[in-house]
Short mmCIF file of C-alpha atoms in Angstrom, two decimals:
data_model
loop_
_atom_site.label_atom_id
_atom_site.label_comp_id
_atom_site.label_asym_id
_atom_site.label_seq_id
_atom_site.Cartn_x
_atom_site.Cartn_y
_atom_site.Cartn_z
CA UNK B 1 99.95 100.93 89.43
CA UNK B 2 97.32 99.43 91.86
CA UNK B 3 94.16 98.39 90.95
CA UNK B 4 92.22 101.08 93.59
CA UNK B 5 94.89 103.78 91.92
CA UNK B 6 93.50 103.11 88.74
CA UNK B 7 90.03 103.07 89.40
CA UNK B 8 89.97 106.74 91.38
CA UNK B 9 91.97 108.66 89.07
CA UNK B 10 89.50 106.59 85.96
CA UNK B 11 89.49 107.93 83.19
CA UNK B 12 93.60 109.20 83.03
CA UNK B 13 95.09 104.97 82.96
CA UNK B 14 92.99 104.73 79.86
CA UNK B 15 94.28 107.86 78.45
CA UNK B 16 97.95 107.18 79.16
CA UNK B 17 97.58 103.32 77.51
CA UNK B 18 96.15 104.91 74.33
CA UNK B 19 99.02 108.13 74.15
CA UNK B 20 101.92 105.23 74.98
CA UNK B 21 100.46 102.96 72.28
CA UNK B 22 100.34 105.83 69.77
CA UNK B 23 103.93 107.24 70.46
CA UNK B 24 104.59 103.02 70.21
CA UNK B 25 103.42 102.84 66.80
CA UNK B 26 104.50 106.02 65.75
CA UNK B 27 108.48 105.29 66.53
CA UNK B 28 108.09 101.77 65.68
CA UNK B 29 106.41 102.74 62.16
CA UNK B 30 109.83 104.53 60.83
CA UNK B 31 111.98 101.54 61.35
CA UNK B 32 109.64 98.50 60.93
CA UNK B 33 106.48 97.49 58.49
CA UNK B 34 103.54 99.43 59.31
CA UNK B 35 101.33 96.62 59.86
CA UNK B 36 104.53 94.94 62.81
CA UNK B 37 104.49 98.05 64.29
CA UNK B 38 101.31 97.78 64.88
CA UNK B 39 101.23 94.72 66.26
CA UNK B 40 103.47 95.95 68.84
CA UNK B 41 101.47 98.62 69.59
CA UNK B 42 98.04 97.02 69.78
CA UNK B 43 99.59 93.84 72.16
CA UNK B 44 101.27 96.80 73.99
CA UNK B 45 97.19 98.21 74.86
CA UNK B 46 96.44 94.53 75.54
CA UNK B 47 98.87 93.89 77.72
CA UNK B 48 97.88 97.23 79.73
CA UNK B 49 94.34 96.66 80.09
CA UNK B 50 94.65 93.56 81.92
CA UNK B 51 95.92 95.88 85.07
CA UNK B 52 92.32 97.19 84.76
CA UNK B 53 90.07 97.02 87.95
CA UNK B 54 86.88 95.28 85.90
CA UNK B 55 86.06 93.68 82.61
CA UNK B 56 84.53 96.85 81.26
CA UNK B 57 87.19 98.95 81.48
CA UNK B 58 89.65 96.49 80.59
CA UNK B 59 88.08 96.09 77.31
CA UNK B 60 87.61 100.27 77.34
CA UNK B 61 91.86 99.81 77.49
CA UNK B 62 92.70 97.38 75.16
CA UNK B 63 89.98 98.44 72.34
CA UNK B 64 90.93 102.47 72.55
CA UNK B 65 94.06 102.40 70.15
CA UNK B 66 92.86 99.25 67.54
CA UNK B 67 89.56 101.14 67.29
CA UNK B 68 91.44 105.00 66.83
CA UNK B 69 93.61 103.30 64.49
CA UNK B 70 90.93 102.03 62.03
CA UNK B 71 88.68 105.50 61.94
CA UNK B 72 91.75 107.33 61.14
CA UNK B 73 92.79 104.58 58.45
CA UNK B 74 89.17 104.49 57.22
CA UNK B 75 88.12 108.38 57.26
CA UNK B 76 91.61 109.45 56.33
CA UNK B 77 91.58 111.79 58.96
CA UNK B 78 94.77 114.28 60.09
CA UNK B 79 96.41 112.57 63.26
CA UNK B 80 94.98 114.74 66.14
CA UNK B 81 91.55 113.62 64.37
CA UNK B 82 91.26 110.72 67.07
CA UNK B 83 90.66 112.98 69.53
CA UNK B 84 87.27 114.08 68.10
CA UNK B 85 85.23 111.32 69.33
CA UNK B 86 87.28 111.49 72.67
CA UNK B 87 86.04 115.22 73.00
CA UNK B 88 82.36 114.35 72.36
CA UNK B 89 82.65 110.98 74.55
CA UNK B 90 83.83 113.90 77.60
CA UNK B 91 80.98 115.93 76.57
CA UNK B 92 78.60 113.59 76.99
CA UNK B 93 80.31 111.82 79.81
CA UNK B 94 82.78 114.11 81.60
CA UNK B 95 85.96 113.25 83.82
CA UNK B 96 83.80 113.70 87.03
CA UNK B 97 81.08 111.08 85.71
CA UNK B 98 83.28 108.27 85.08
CA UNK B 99 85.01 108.32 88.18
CA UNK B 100 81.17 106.89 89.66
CA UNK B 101 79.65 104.53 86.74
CA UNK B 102 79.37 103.92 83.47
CA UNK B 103 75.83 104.31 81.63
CA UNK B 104 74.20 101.25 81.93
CA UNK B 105 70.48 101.31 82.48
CA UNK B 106 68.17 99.73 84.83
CA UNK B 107 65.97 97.39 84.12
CA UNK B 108 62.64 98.01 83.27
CA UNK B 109 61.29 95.23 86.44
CA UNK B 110 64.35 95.42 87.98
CA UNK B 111 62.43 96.83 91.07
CA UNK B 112 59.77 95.53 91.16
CA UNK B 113 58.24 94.39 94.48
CA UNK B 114 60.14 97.53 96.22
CA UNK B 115 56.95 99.19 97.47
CA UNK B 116 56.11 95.82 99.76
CA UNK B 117 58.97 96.21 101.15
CA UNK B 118 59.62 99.80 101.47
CA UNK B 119 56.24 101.11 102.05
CA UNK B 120 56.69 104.72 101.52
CA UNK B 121 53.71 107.66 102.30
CA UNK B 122 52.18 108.56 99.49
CA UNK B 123 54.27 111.41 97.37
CA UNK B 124 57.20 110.50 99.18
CA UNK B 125 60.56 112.12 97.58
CA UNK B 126 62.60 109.74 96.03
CA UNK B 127 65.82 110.14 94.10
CA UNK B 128 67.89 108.43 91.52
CA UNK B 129 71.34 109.69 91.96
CA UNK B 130 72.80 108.97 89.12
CA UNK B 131 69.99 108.83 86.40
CA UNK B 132 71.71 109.02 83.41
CA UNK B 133 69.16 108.50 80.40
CA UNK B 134 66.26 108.05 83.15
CA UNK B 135 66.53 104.31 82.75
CA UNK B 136 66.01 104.28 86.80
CA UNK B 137 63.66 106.33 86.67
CA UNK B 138 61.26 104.63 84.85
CA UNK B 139 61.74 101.63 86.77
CA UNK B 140 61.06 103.96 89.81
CA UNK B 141 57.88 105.07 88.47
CA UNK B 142 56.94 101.44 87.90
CA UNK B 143 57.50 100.14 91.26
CA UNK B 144 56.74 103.47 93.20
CA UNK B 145 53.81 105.75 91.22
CA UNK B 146 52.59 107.12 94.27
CA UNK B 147 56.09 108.53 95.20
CA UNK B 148 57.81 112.28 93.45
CA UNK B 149 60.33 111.17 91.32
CA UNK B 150 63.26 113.23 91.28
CA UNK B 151 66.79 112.75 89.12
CA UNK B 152 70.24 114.15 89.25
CA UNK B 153 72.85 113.85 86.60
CA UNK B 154 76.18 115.24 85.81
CA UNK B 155 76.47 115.11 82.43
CA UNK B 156 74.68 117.97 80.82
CA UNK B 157 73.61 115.86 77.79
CA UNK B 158 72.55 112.84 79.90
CA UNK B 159 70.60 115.21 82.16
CA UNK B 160 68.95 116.74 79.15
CA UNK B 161 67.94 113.54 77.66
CA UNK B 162 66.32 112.18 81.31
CA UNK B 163 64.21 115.49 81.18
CA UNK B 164 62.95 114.83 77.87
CA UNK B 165 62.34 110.85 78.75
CA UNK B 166 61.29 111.79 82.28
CA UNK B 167 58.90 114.70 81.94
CA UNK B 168 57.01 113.55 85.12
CA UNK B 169 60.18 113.49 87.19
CA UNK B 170 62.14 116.81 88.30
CA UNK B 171 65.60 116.62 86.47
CA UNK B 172 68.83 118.75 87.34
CA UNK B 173 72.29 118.66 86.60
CA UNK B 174 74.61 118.23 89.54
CA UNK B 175 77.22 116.30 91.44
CA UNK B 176 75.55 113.35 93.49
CA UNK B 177 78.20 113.39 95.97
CA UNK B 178 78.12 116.97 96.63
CA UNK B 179 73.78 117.07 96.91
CA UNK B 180 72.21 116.98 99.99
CA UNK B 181 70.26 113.72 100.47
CA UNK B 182 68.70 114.46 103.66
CA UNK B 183 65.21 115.53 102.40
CA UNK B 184 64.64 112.61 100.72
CA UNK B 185 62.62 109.15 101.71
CA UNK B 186 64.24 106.85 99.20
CA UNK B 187 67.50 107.18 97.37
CA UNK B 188 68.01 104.66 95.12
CA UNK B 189 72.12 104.08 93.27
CA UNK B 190 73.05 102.22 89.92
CA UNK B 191 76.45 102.70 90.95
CA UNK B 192 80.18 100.95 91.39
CA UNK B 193 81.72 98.67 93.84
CA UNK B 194 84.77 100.93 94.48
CA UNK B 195 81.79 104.01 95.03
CA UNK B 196 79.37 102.25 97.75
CA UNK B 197 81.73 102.80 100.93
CA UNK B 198 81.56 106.48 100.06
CA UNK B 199 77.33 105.95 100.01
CA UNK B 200 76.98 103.97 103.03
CA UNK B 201 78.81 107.00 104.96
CA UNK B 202 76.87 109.71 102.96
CA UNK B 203 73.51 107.78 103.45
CA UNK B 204 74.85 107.47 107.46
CA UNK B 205 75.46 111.35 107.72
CA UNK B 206 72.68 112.52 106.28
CA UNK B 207 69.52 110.46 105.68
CA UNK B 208 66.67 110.54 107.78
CA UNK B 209 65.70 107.69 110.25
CA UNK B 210 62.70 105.68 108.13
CA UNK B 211 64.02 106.45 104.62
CA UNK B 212 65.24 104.10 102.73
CA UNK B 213 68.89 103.41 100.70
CA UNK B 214 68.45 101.10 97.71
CA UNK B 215 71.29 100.01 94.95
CA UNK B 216 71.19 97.78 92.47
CA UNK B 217 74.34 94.74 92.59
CA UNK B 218 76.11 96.37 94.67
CA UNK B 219 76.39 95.65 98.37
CA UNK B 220 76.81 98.44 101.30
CA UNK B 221 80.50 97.43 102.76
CA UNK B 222 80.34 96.29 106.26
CA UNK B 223 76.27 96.75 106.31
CA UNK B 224 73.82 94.11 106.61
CA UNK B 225 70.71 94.86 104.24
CA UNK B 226 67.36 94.96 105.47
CA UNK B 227 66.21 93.23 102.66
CA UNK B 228 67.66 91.81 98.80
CA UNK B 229 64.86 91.54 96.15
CA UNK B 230 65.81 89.50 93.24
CA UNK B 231 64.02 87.12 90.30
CA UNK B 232 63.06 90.16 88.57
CA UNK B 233 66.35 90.29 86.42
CA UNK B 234 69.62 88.67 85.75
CA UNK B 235 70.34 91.43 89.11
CA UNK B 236 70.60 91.76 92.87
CA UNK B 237 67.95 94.80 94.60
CA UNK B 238 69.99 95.46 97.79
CA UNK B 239 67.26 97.43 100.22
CA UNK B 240 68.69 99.32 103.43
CA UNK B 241 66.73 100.77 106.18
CA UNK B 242 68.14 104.10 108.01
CA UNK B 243 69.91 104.39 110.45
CA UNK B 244 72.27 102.25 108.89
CA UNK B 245 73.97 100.04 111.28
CA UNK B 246 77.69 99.50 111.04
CA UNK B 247 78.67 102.21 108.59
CA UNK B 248 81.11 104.34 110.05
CA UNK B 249 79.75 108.22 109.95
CA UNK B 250 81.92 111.51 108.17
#
C-alpha cells in the first residue's frame, strides 16, 4: 500500500488496521494469555500505522485498537460496542470529510495583516471552504470586517455548530469540491497537502481575475504565491492572486 493510496481512500486503511488487530487478538486470545495476545495485537496496529501518510493519522492508526480495547474492558460493553463511538465519530465527521482535513482550527491572528495585502471592496464575498466549527471564520471576520462572510461545511453537525458560533456569517452544508467558487472575491482553505493540487486547478477554472486564493501551511503545487504572511502564529498565510499562473486548468 502506497502512501498517496492510503491517503485518498482515508478513512478505510484505518478501518482495516483496527478489524485485522481485532480478529488478531481475538484468535490469538484462545490459545495464548490474554494480556500476550494483546501485545501482538496492539504492536500489530503499531507496526501498521507507520505506513501512514502524516503523524496525525499515524497516531489515528496505532491508538484505534489500544484505545477500543480499554472502553470495552472498562464499560464492559458487548463486542460490537466499539463501534458506537466509530458511528458518532462518522456522524460528526463523515467518510467524505476526512478524505480533505481533519478539524483543526485557525488561529484566532492567524490572518492578520490579510486586508493590506488583499485589499478587497467593501462587502466583498468571501468564503471559508471548509469551516468546520467556524474557527476560520472568526479569524476572517478579524482580518476582513468589511467583507460577507460566508461558510461551507460537510458535516451536518460541524455546519450546525459554525451557524450557531457564526451567526453573522451565512452557513450551509455542502461539498467544497462540488460548490461553485466563481462568485466569490476571496476563498480562503485550512486544508491538506495531498488536497491543494485539486484547489490550485479549481481556483484556475473558476475564480475570477482580481479575487484572491488564500490557505493556511499549505503551498499551491507548481504556483508561485503572490504573497506569504507569517509572525502571527507558529503558521505559514500563503496569499495567491487570480489568474493563477502555472496551474494547469480542468
Amino acid at each position: 500500500m502506497t502512501k498517496k493510496w492510503l491517503a485518498s481512500t482515508w478513512p478505510l486503511p484505518a478501518l482495516l488496521v483496527w478489524l485485522l488487530a481485532w480478529m488478531i487478538f481475538a484468535g490469538l486470545a484462545r490459545l495464548l494469555p490474554w494480556w500476550l495476545a494483546l501485545l501482538v495485537a496492539g504492536s500489530f496496529s503499531t507496526a501498521a500505522s507507520l505506513c501512514g501518510p502524516n503523524w496525525w493519522r499515524r497516531l489515528i492508526i496505532a491508538a484505534g485498537f489500544p484505545l477500543s480495547f480499554l472502553v470495552l474492558s472498562a464499560s464492559q460493553l458487548p463486542a460490537w460496542g466499539w463501534l458506537l463511538p466509530l458511528g458518532l465519530l462518522l456522524l460528526i465527521y463523515p467518510l467524505n470529510a476526512w478524505r480533505d482535513a481533519p478539524v483543526f482550527p485557525t488561529p484566532f491572528n492567524a490572518l492578520k495583516g490579510l486586508a493590506e495585502i488583499v485589499q478587497l471592496p467593501v462587502q466583498a464575498l468571501v468564503l471559508d471552504a471548509g469551516c468546520g466549527m467556524g474557527d476560520g471564520l472568526r479569524a476572517l471576520r478579524s482580518a476582513l470586517p468589511q467583507a460577507r462572510l460566508h461558510g461551507l461545511e460537510w458535516s451536518w453537525p460541524l455546519a450546525i455548530a459554525c451557524a450557531l458560533r457564526c451567526p453573522w456569517a451565512r452557513v450551509r452544508r455542502g461539498d467544497i469540491w462540488l460548490a461553485d467558487w466563481s462568485g466569490y472575491q476571496l476563498v480562503y482553505l485550512f486544508q491538506r497537502p495531498e488536497s491543494m493540487g485539486r484547489a490550485a486547478v479549481k481556483a484556475a477554472t473558476e475564480m475570477q481575475p482580481g479575487s484572491w486564493l488564500v490557505s493556511l501551511d499549505f503551498q499551491l503545487p507548481g504556483v508561485e504565491a503572490t504573497a506569504c504572511l507569517q509572525g502571527n502564529s507558529r503558521h505559514k498565510v500563503w496569499i495567491y492572486a487570480m489568474p493563477l499562473d502555472g496551474a494547469q486548468r480542468g
